[in-house]
GROMACS .gro file of C-alpha atoms in nm:
model
  464
    1MET     CA    1   7.651  19.733  -4.337
    2LEU     CA    2   7.631  20.045  -4.124
    3LEU     CA    3   7.576  19.851  -3.800
    4SER     CA    4   7.859  19.742  -3.569
    5CYS     CA    5   7.895  19.548  -3.251
    6ASP     CA    6   8.117  19.602  -2.946
    7LYS     CA    7   8.066  19.260  -2.793
    8ASN     CA    8   8.401  19.127  -2.654
    9PHE     CA    9   8.568  19.441  -2.788
   10GLU     CA   10   8.845  19.436  -2.522
   11GLU     CA   11   8.930  19.073  -2.588
   12ILE     CA   12   8.933  19.113  -2.965
   13ASN     CA   13   9.166  19.412  -2.950
   14LYS     CA   14   9.411  19.272  -2.692
   15ASN     CA   15   9.772  19.277  -2.817
   16VAL     CA   16   9.904  18.930  -2.740
   17ASP     CA   17  10.260  19.051  -2.797
   18ASP     CA   18  10.235  19.312  -2.521
   19PRO     CA   19  10.176  19.118  -2.199
   20THR     CA   20  10.096  19.308  -1.881
   21ILE     CA   21  10.298  19.062  -1.674
   22ILE     CA   22  10.628  18.923  -1.802
   23PRO     CA   23  10.802  18.608  -1.676
   24SER     CA   24  11.073  18.680  -1.420
   25SER     CA   25  11.335  18.491  -1.625
   26MET     CA   26  11.301  18.745  -1.903
   27ILE     CA   27  11.474  19.015  -1.694
   28ILE     CA   28  11.801  18.820  -1.644
   29GLY     CA   29  11.932  18.904  -1.989
   30THR     CA   30  11.860  19.275  -1.956
   31VAL     CA   31  12.042  19.302  -1.622
   32VAL     CA   32  12.341  19.089  -1.723
   33ARG     CA   33  12.390  19.262  -2.056
   34ASN     CA   34  12.361  19.613  -1.910
   35ILE     CA   35  12.624  19.532  -1.648
   36GLY     CA   36  12.859  19.370  -1.901
   37ASN     CA   37  12.821  19.648  -2.157
   38SER     CA   38  12.900  19.914  -1.896
   39LEU     CA   39  13.204  19.734  -1.757
   40TYR     CA   40  13.343  19.663  -2.103
   41SER     CA   41  13.265  19.991  -2.271
   42THR     CA   42  13.589  20.141  -2.398
   43PHE     CA   43  13.485  20.475  -2.246
   44ASN     CA   44  13.461  20.301  -1.908
   45GLY     CA   45  13.661  19.984  -1.860
   46ASN     CA   46  13.940  20.080  -2.101
   47GLU     CA   47  13.978  20.457  -2.060
   48ILE     CA   48  13.943  20.437  -1.681
   49GLY     CA   49  14.026  20.092  -1.545
   50GLU     CA   50  14.272  19.967  -1.805
   51ASN     CA   51  14.459  20.299  -1.826
   52TRP     CA   52  14.474  20.363  -1.454
   53VAL     CA   53  14.613  20.016  -1.387
   54GLN     CA   54  14.851  20.061  -1.685
   55HIS     CA   55  14.746  19.770  -1.899
   56GLN     CA   56  14.673  20.016  -2.176
   57SER     CA   57  14.751  20.374  -2.271
   58LEU     CA   58  14.561  20.622  -2.485
   59LEU     CA   59  14.745  20.742  -2.792
   60GLN     CA   60  14.588  21.080  -2.854
   61TYR     CA   61  14.271  21.163  -2.662
   62ASN     CA   62  14.450  21.102  -2.336
   63ASP     CA   63  14.271  21.303  -2.065
   64PRO     CA   64  14.147  20.983  -1.890
   65ASP     CA   65  14.503  20.847  -1.897
   66ARG     CA   66  14.602  21.159  -1.703
   67TYR     CA   67  14.323  21.106  -1.445
   68LYS     CA   68  14.056  21.326  -1.596
   69PRO     CA   69  13.781  21.073  -1.671
   70ARG     CA   70  13.472  21.161  -1.869
   71VAL     CA   71  13.196  21.287  -1.640
   72ALA     CA   72  12.951  21.110  -1.870
   73SER     CA   73  13.128  20.779  -1.802
   74MET     CA   74  13.109  20.815  -1.426
   75ASP     CA   75  12.748  20.933  -1.440
   76GLY     CA   76  12.662  20.655  -1.682
   77MET     CA   77  12.800  20.378  -1.466
   78TRP     CA   78  12.619  20.514  -1.159
   79ASN     CA   79  12.292  20.523  -1.356
   80THR     CA   80  12.346  20.185  -1.522
   81PHE     CA   81  12.422  19.992  -1.206
   82TYR     CA   82  12.131  20.148  -1.016
   83LEU     CA   83  11.899  20.075  -1.306
   84ALA     CA   84  12.026  19.715  -1.323
   85ALA     CA   85  11.974  19.679  -0.948
   86SER     CA   86  11.622  19.816  -0.986
   87ASN     CA   87  11.550  19.575  -1.271
   88ALA     CA   88  11.680  19.288  -1.057
   89ASN     CA   89  11.449  19.405  -0.780
   90GLN     CA   90  11.158  19.397  -1.025
   91MET     CA   91  11.263  19.043  -1.120
   92TYR     CA   92  11.251  18.944  -0.753
   93ASN     CA   93  10.895  19.076  -0.718
   94LEU     CA   94  10.781  18.898  -1.033
   95ALA     CA   95  10.945  18.573  -0.917
   96GLU     CA   96  10.786  18.610  -0.576
   97ALA     CA   97  10.444  18.641  -0.742
   98GLU     CA   98  10.526  18.324  -0.939
   99ASP     CA   99  10.640  18.150  -0.620
  100ASN     CA  100  10.965  18.088  -0.805
  101LYS     CA  101  11.228  18.081  -0.532
  102ILE     CA  102  11.513  18.001  -0.767
  103ASN     CA  103  11.454  18.318  -0.968
  104MET     CA  104  11.407  18.517  -0.647
  105GLY     CA  105  11.757  18.404  -0.546
  106ILE     CA  106  11.907  18.484  -0.885
  107ALA     CA  107  11.754  18.831  -0.868
  108LEU     CA  108  11.920  18.890  -0.531
  109VAL     CA  109  12.258  18.775  -0.666
  110LEU     CA  110  12.236  19.022  -0.955
  111LYS     CA  111  12.115  19.307  -0.738
  112THR     CA  112  12.392  19.245  -0.486
  113TYR     CA  113  12.656  19.230  -0.758
  114CYS     CA  114  12.548  19.577  -0.872
  115PHE     CA  115  12.584  19.718  -0.523
  116THR     CA  116  12.934  19.570  -0.483
  117LEU     CA  117  13.035  19.759  -0.800
  118LEU     CA  118  12.876  20.082  -0.683
  119THR     CA  119  13.038  20.083  -0.341
  120ASP     CA  120  13.378  19.968  -0.472
  121TYR     CA  121  13.385  20.245  -0.733
  122PHE     CA  122  13.222  20.534  -0.545
  123GLY     CA  123  13.244  20.448  -0.171
  124ASN     CA  124  12.944  20.537   0.042
  125VAL     CA  125  12.637  20.516  -0.178
  126PRO     CA  126  12.259  20.487  -0.143
  127TYR     CA  127  12.186  20.126  -0.050
  128SER     CA  128  11.916  20.059   0.209
  129GLU     CA  129  11.686  20.321   0.057
  130ALA     CA  130  11.818  20.313  -0.298
  131LEU     CA  131  11.538  20.113  -0.455
  132LEU     CA  132  11.258  20.273  -0.259
  133GLY     CA  133  11.055  20.570  -0.381
  134PRO     CA  134  10.777  20.816  -0.303
  135GLY     CA  135  10.537  20.528  -0.248
  136ASP     CA  136  10.760  20.419   0.038
  137GLY     CA  137  10.796  20.772   0.168
  138ILE     CA  138  11.147  20.808   0.024
  139PHE     CA  139  11.210  21.109  -0.202
  140ALA     CA  140  11.587  21.127  -0.157
  141PRO     CA  141  11.772  20.807  -0.051
  142LYS     CA  142  12.034  20.828   0.219
  143TYR     CA  143  12.392  20.717   0.164
  144ASP     CA  144  12.505  20.410   0.359
  145ASP     CA  145  12.865  20.367   0.470
  146GLN     CA  146  13.069  20.091   0.310
  147GLU     CA  147  13.079  19.869   0.616
  148SER     CA  148  12.699  19.868   0.634
  149ILE     CA  149  12.675  19.797   0.261
  150TYR     CA  150  12.910  19.502   0.287
  151ASN     CA  151  12.716  19.365   0.584
  152GLY     CA  152  12.406  19.387   0.366
  153VAL     CA  153  12.589  19.217   0.078
  154PHE     CA  154  12.671  18.913   0.289
  155THR     CA  155  12.323  18.883   0.437
  156THR     CA  156  12.155  18.919   0.099
  157LEU     CA  157  12.383  18.661  -0.066
  158ASP     CA  158  12.304  18.417   0.214
  159ASP     CA  159  11.934  18.476   0.146
  160ALA     CA  160  11.992  18.427  -0.226
  161ILE     CA  161  12.176  18.100  -0.179
  162ALA     CA  162  11.905  17.966   0.055
  163LEU     CA  163  11.634  18.052  -0.197
  164ILE     CA  164  11.812  17.892  -0.491
  165GLN     CA  165  11.897  17.578  -0.295
  166THR     CA  166  11.533  17.514  -0.216
  167GLY     CA  167  11.500  17.391  -0.573
  168ASP     CA  168  11.157  17.550  -0.596
  169GLY     CA  169  11.092  17.707  -0.934
  170THR     CA  170  11.265  17.709  -1.268
  171THR     CA  171  11.469  17.944  -1.484
  172ASP     CA  172  11.412  17.964  -1.858
  173SER     CA  173  11.743  17.846  -2.003
  174SER     CA  174  11.699  18.054  -2.318
  175MET     CA  175  11.665  18.372  -2.113
  176ASP     CA  176  11.947  18.304  -1.865
  177ILE     CA  177  12.241  18.428  -2.072
  178LEU     CA  178  12.487  18.369  -1.791
  179TYR     CA  179  12.417  18.007  -1.687
  180ALA     CA  180  12.144  17.873  -1.919
  181GLY     CA  181  11.916  17.797  -1.627
  182ASP     CA  182  12.169  17.600  -1.421
  183ALA     CA  183  12.076  17.694  -1.065
  184SER     CA  184  12.379  17.519  -0.913
  185LYS     CA  185  12.611  17.758  -1.099
  186TRP     CA  186  12.422  18.059  -0.963
  187VAL     CA  187  12.494  17.924  -0.615
  188LYS     CA  188  12.863  17.905  -0.702
  189PHE     CA  189  12.853  18.258  -0.839
  190ALA     CA  190  12.696  18.381  -0.513
  191ASN     CA  191  12.952  18.201  -0.297
  192SER     CA  192  13.245  18.316  -0.512
  193LEU     CA  193  13.115  18.673  -0.493
  194LYS     CA  194  13.101  18.634  -0.115
  195PHE     CA  195  13.463  18.514  -0.112
  196ARG     CA  196  13.576  18.809  -0.326
  197SER     CA  197  13.384  19.050  -0.107
  198TYR     CA  198  13.527  18.910   0.217
  199MET     CA  199  13.876  18.940   0.072
  200ARG     CA  200  13.798  19.299  -0.027
  201ILE     CA  201  13.734  19.397   0.336
  202SER     CA  202  13.997  19.163   0.486
  203GLY     CA  203  14.227  19.456   0.556
  204VAL     CA  204  13.983  19.613   0.802
  205LYS     CA  205  13.782  19.320   0.941
  206SER     CA  206  13.863  18.967   1.056
  207VAL     CA  207  13.705  18.736   0.798
  208SER     CA  208  13.904  18.414   0.839
  209ALA     CA  209  13.613  18.211   0.975
  210GLU     CA  210  13.387  18.321   0.692
  211LEU     CA  211  13.645  18.248   0.422
  212GLN     CA  212  13.721  17.905   0.567
  213ALA     CA  213  13.351  17.824   0.582
  214LEU     CA  214  13.318  17.907   0.212
  215VAL     CA  215  13.611  17.679   0.126
  216ASN     CA  216  13.472  17.399   0.346
  217GLY     CA  217  13.128  17.441   0.186
  218GLY     CA  218  13.263  17.329  -0.152
  219ASN     CA  219  13.039  17.563  -0.346
  220LEU     CA  220  13.296  17.800  -0.497
  221PHE     CA  221  13.389  17.787  -0.863
  222SER     CA  222  13.579  17.465  -0.928
  223SER     CA  223  13.647  17.517  -1.298
  224LYS     CA  224  13.629  17.779  -1.567
  225ASP     CA  225  13.302  17.622  -1.679
  226GLU     CA  226  13.141  17.769  -1.366
  227GLU     CA  227  13.287  18.120  -1.372
  228ALA     CA  228  13.052  18.414  -1.414
  229LYS     CA  229  13.093  18.553  -1.766
  230LEU     CA  230  12.874  18.681  -2.043
  231VAL     CA  231  12.975  18.536  -2.380
  232TYR     CA  232  12.880  18.787  -2.646
  233LEU     CA  233  12.742  18.710  -2.991
  234SER     CA  234  12.922  18.752  -3.321
  235GLU     CA  235  12.728  19.048  -3.458
  236ALA     CA  236  12.664  19.404  -3.340
  237PRO     CA  237  12.483  19.522  -3.134
  238GLU     CA  238  12.519  19.199  -2.936
  239ALA     CA  239  12.895  19.177  -2.976
  240ASN     CA  240  13.159  19.262  -2.716
  241PRO     CA  241  13.171  19.643  -2.673
  242ILE     CA  242  13.548  19.648  -2.712
  243TYR     CA  243  13.515  19.480  -3.053
  244GLU     CA  244  13.237  19.718  -3.151
  245SER     CA  245  13.448  20.022  -3.063
  246VAL     CA  246  13.798  19.918  -3.166
  247VAL     CA  247  13.734  19.687  -3.462
  248ALA     CA  248  13.392  19.774  -3.600
  249GLY     CA  249  13.430  20.140  -3.502
  250GLY     CA  250  13.793  20.168  -3.617
  251ARG     CA  251  13.898  20.331  -3.290
  252ASN     CA  252  14.263  20.228  -3.242
  253GLU     CA  253  14.305  20.477  -2.961
  254HIS     CA  254  14.336  20.203  -2.697
  255ALA     CA  255  14.692  20.078  -2.728
  256MET     CA  256  14.921  19.890  -2.492
  257SER     CA  257  15.098  20.047  -2.196
  258ALA     CA  258  15.477  20.045  -2.170
  259THR     CA  259  15.445  19.937  -1.806
  260PHE     CA  260  15.258  19.621  -1.903
  261ILE     CA  261  15.453  19.537  -2.216
  262ASP     CA  262  15.789  19.582  -2.042
  263TYR     CA  263  15.679  19.356  -1.756
  264LEU     CA  264  15.565  19.078  -1.988
  265LEU     CA  265  15.889  19.106  -2.190
  266SER     CA  266  16.099  19.097  -1.872
  267LYS     CA  267  15.937  18.766  -1.774
  268ASP     CA  268  15.947  18.619  -2.124
  269ASP     CA  269  15.575  18.560  -2.078
  270PRO     CA  270  15.426  18.334  -2.350
  271ARG     CA  271  15.094  18.517  -2.316
  272LEU     CA  272  15.241  18.835  -2.468
  273PRO     CA  273  15.169  18.747  -2.836
  274VAL     CA  274  14.805  18.680  -2.741
  275ILE     CA  275  14.760  18.985  -2.522
  276ALA     CA  276  14.922  19.228  -2.766
  277GLN     CA  277  14.998  19.269  -3.134
  278PRO     CA  278  15.342  19.370  -3.267
  279ALA     CA  279  15.367  19.740  -3.355
  280VAL     CA  280  15.314  19.797  -3.729
  281ALA     CA  281  15.624  20.013  -3.772
  282SER     CA  282  15.880  19.791  -3.599
  283GLY     CA  283  15.726  19.448  -3.572
  284GLU     CA  284  15.822  19.454  -3.207
  285TYR     CA  285  15.611  19.469  -2.891
  286VAL     CA  286  15.608  19.832  -2.784
  287GLY     CA  287  15.399  20.006  -2.522
  288LYS     CA  288  15.336  20.374  -2.474
  289PRO     CA  289  15.424  20.536  -2.138
  290ASN     CA  290  15.116  20.643  -1.949
  291GLY     CA  291  15.002  20.992  -1.875
  292TYR     CA  292  15.190  21.236  -2.096
  293LYS     CA  293  15.011  21.555  -2.199
  294ASP     CA  294  15.166  21.554  -2.550
  295SER     CA  295  14.903  21.430  -2.790
  296PRO     CA  296  15.025  21.223  -2.960
  297LEU     CA  297  15.349  21.165  -2.771
  298PRO     CA  298  15.643  21.191  -3.018
  299GLY     CA  299  15.761  20.846  -3.121
  300TYR     CA  300  15.439  20.678  -3.007
  301GLY     CA  301  15.201  20.719  -3.296
  302TYR     CA  302  14.936  20.470  -3.403
  303ASP     CA  303  15.186  20.255  -3.596
  304ASP     CA  304  15.454  20.276  -3.332
  305VAL     CA  305  15.267  20.114  -3.043
  306SER     CA  306  15.128  19.764  -2.999
  307GLN     CA  307  14.753  19.725  -3.023
  308ILE     CA  308  14.536  19.500  -2.806
  309GLY     CA  309  14.570  19.132  -2.897
  310GLU     CA  310  14.326  18.987  -3.146
  311LEU     CA  311  14.180  18.736  -2.899
  312TYR     CA  312  14.060  19.026  -2.686
  313LEU     CA  313  13.910  19.199  -2.987
  314GLU     CA  314  13.689  18.908  -3.088
  315PRO     CA  315  13.320  18.994  -3.104
  316THR     CA  316  13.249  18.692  -2.882
  317ALA     CA  317  13.513  18.777  -2.622
  318PRO     CA  318  13.343  18.739  -2.281
  319ALA     CA  319  13.261  18.998  -2.020
  320TYR     CA  320  13.382  18.856  -1.688
  321PHE     CA  321  13.184  18.920  -1.375
  322ILE     CA  322  13.415  18.698  -1.171
  323SER     CA  323  13.672  18.476  -1.345
  324TYR     CA  324  13.793  18.141  -1.218
  325SER     CA  325  14.152  18.270  -1.236
  326GLU     CA  326  14.070  18.562  -1.012
  327LEU     CA  327  13.910  18.333  -0.751
  328LEU     CA  328  14.217  18.108  -0.754
  329PHE     CA  329  14.446  18.405  -0.695
  330LEU     CA  330  14.223  18.520  -0.408
  331LEU     CA  331  14.238  18.169  -0.259
  332ALA     CA  332  14.618  18.171  -0.291
  333GLU     CA  333  14.633  18.507  -0.109
  334ALA     CA  334  14.396  18.384   0.159
  335ALA     CA  335  14.610  18.073   0.220
  336LYS     CA  336  14.931  18.274   0.226
  337LYS     CA  337  14.787  18.514   0.486
  338GLY     CA  338  14.652  18.229   0.697
  339PHE     CA  339  14.288  18.323   0.642
  340ILE     CA  340  14.224  17.966   0.525
  341SER     CA  341  14.407  17.649   0.623
  342GLY     CA  342  14.676  17.472   0.425
  343GLY     CA  343  14.975  17.703   0.446
  344TYR     CA  344  15.251  17.690   0.188
  345GLY     CA  345  15.130  17.387  -0.005
  346THR     CA  346  14.777  17.516  -0.047
  347ALA     CA  347  14.883  17.867  -0.140
  348LYS     CA  348  15.129  17.734  -0.402
  349SER     CA  349  14.868  17.498  -0.542
  350TYR     CA  350  14.615  17.779  -0.591
  351TYR     CA  351  14.881  18.011  -0.734
  352ASP     CA  352  15.000  17.753  -0.987
  353ALA     CA  353  14.643  17.667  -1.082
  354ALA     CA  354  14.556  18.035  -1.134
  355ILE     CA  355  14.845  18.087  -1.376
  356THR     CA  356  14.764  17.761  -1.556
  357ASN     CA  357  14.404  17.868  -1.598
  358SER     CA  358  14.516  18.209  -1.728
  359PHE     CA  359  14.725  18.033  -1.991
  360GLU     CA  360  14.421  17.826  -2.091
  361ASP     CA  361  14.210  18.141  -2.114
  362ASN     CA  362  14.466  18.274  -2.361
  363GLY     CA  363  14.456  17.952  -2.562
  364ILE     CA  364  14.818  17.851  -2.500
  365THR     CA  365  15.014  17.577  -2.327
  366GLY     CA  366  15.346  17.589  -2.143
  367ALA     CA  367  15.220  17.704  -1.807
  368ALA     CA  368  15.425  17.439  -1.620
  369ASP     CA  369  15.754  17.561  -1.766
  370PHE     CA  370  15.664  17.924  -1.702
  371ILE     CA  371  15.566  17.857  -1.340
  372SER     CA  372  15.891  17.676  -1.272
  373GLN     CA  373  16.116  17.965  -1.378
  374GLY     CA  374  16.309  18.176  -1.127
  375ASP     CA  375  16.106  18.466  -0.995
  376ILE     CA  376  15.771  18.323  -1.116
  377ALA     CA  377  15.801  18.004  -0.910
  378TYR     CA  378  15.602  18.046  -0.587
  379SER     CA  379  15.818  18.174  -0.304
  380PRO     CA  380  15.684  18.228   0.052
  381THR     CA  381  15.911  18.529   0.100
  382ASN     CA  382  15.751  18.742  -0.172
  383ALA     CA  383  15.435  18.540  -0.248
  384LEU     CA  384  15.195  18.835  -0.211
  385GLU     CA  385  15.388  19.032  -0.468
  386GLN     CA  386  15.394  18.734  -0.705
  387ILE     CA  387  15.021  18.680  -0.663
  388GLY     CA  388  14.952  19.049  -0.720
  389TYR     CA  389  15.155  19.073  -1.038
  390GLN     CA  390  15.026  18.752  -1.190
  391LYS     CA  391  14.666  18.845  -1.104
  392TRP     CA  392  14.730  19.177  -1.280
  393VAL     CA  393  14.831  18.991  -1.594
  394SER     CA  394  14.534  18.755  -1.577
  395LEU     CA  395  14.293  19.047  -1.538
  396PHE     CA  396  14.394  19.211  -1.866
  397CYS     CA  397  14.091  19.379  -2.028
  398GLN     CA  398  13.905  19.348  -1.697
  399GLY     CA  399  13.997  19.705  -1.620
  400PHE     CA  400  13.776  19.791  -1.326
  401GLU     CA  401  13.845  19.473  -1.132
  402SER     CA  402  14.217  19.502  -1.195
  403TRP     CA  403  14.209  19.865  -1.077
  404THR     CA  404  14.008  19.767  -0.767
  405GLU     CA  405  14.250  19.488  -0.678
  406TRP     CA  406  14.545  19.722  -0.733
  407ARG     CA  407  14.386  19.968  -0.489
  408ARG     CA  408  14.337  19.691  -0.236
  409THR     CA  409  14.674  19.512  -0.257
  410GLY     CA  410  14.915  19.778  -0.388
  411TYR     CA  411  15.033  19.538  -0.663
  412PRO     CA  412  15.166  19.594  -0.916
  413VAL     CA  413  15.380  19.885  -0.805
  414LEU     CA  414  15.288  20.162  -1.047
  415THR     CA  415  15.428  20.509  -1.115
  416PRO     CA  416  15.153  20.773  -1.152
  417ALA     CA  417  15.101  20.956  -1.481
  418VAL     CA  418  15.386  21.190  -1.566
  419ASP     CA  419  15.155  21.483  -1.654
  420GLY     CA  420  14.856  21.387  -1.445
  421TYR     CA  421  14.582  21.634  -1.355
  422ILE     CA  422  14.631  21.494  -1.004
  423SER     CA  423  14.954  21.357  -0.858
  424GLU     CA  424  14.837  21.003  -0.778
  425ILE     CA  425  14.642  20.722  -0.939
  426PRO     CA  426  14.273  20.770  -0.854
  427SER     CA  427  14.122  20.576  -0.564
  428ARG     CA  428  13.755  20.617  -0.657
  429LEU     CA  429  13.511  20.770  -0.903
  430LYS     CA  430  13.317  21.089  -0.841
  431TYR     CA  431  12.949  21.070  -0.756
  432ASN     CA  432  12.688  21.122  -1.023
  433SER     CA  433  12.691  21.494  -1.109
  434ASP     CA  434  12.318  21.531  -1.032
  435GLU     CA  435  12.349  21.409  -0.674
  436SER     CA  436  12.477  21.735  -0.528
  437SER     CA  437  12.170  21.921  -0.654
  438LEU     CA  438  11.895  21.655  -0.645
  439ASN     CA  439  11.999  21.473  -0.328
  440THR     CA  440  12.184  21.757  -0.161
  441ALA     CA  441  12.151  21.680   0.209
  442ASN     CA  442  12.242  21.313   0.174
  443TYR     CA  443  12.523  21.393  -0.069
  444ASN     CA  444  12.667  21.643   0.177
  445ASN     CA  445  12.643  21.393   0.461
  446ALA     CA  446  12.830  21.134   0.254
  447VAL     CA  447  13.107  21.384   0.177
  448SER     CA  448  13.127  21.479   0.543
  449GLU     CA  449  13.159  21.116   0.651
  450GLN     CA  450  13.378  20.976   0.371
  451GLY     CA  451  13.581  21.274   0.255
  452PRO     CA  452  13.575  21.508  -0.044
  453ASP     CA  453  13.402  21.397  -0.361
  454ASP     CA  454  13.742  21.371  -0.528
  455LEU     CA  455  13.919  21.097  -0.717
  456THR     CA  456  14.177  21.069  -0.437
  457THR     CA  457  13.946  20.997  -0.144
  458LYS     CA  458  14.019  20.645  -0.016
  459MET     CA  459  13.787  20.349   0.029
  460TRP     CA  460  13.692  20.235   0.379
  461TRP     CA  461  13.827  19.890   0.308
  462LEU     CA  462  14.176  20.034   0.270
  463GLY     CA  463  14.174  20.117   0.641
  464ASN     CA  464  14.227  20.490   0.587
   0.00000   0.00000   0.00000
């Protein structure tokens, strides 16, 4: 009884639930959820994007509405997107070891998506050396300029598409929470991301040939069933972050903006009752003006202002990475500007389809009647303005993308916060607060090349 044996000790004591190598598919959910949770956090997407583009307005704790965002929010997004890109890079390496080319391609799509967010929000950022480390001789990654980053984006997406289209490998459908293992939809996501990215830089580079090639290729989203979105689950902590904060957390701070409500009322837009709730006090749709220092602003208390519509507060409300409606509006703009062929008829067709799809997203009918009315009906003389305003409506609760498209197009025309800490709507986010001390030389070079690390420094793709 006092004797023991150590034969096969290592095998007997191996924890089968703690594998040393995980399947590459397992990482998809982590990356997708981290991105979606960051974009849709009320501290991020609502307080920054939604307020700055005047979809929403904060009722009491209104510093972000006056262009003083939380440092923790900006730092957090920087850290989250770099971590997600690093995880996607790990997925690529695992897939490569598995000889799983489909998952290698998916990993590149996710990694590239992260870098488009980083450069669109911050400007010049670490890119070519970002995922390297001491083992590669990199202790402090350099910052790449936006043009170089976008060149890398297009090259990497081409590589991703080629890998996925080989058909070599498989993706575990239970782990792919974006497309359930459908490789063809990942190809459409990659191509639609390319289209969006080419449109983003279309003000500073000629991209007509590239855009037309994407249209001719026939591999863009062709329905809402193919759009890139994370559908959340019905229970916390897997529910939509807006639901978790506003409904489960009882935080009714995020109310509707007067700018947005007044626009929807002026157009008699049937989406209004879905997008917003009537104010408790009056039973009417009322928005709060953005950017006043009074907290709360007299006459705009919690019961006086419309809250976010119930559809957008559902626990299962999706986090959009790229919506089908957004792609259709981009196609309409491209046709109007002559970047793709078809002229008036094609631009109108995409514009009408985009509004129709937005109505469907909001669970209502009547798009045809709405599209036919006066200043909504497509008009070549002010088509870009129409596209810009209707895209703004369709991007409700997609705060960062709506803010980015406002920066690019100038639509809608917005008046800056009345009592803003700065005198204009921000054009970027500030770098992670650790960068100036931990990556000093490269941070200083970025500031020297791009401009001050301020909210008002413009993006390269604006042509400034």
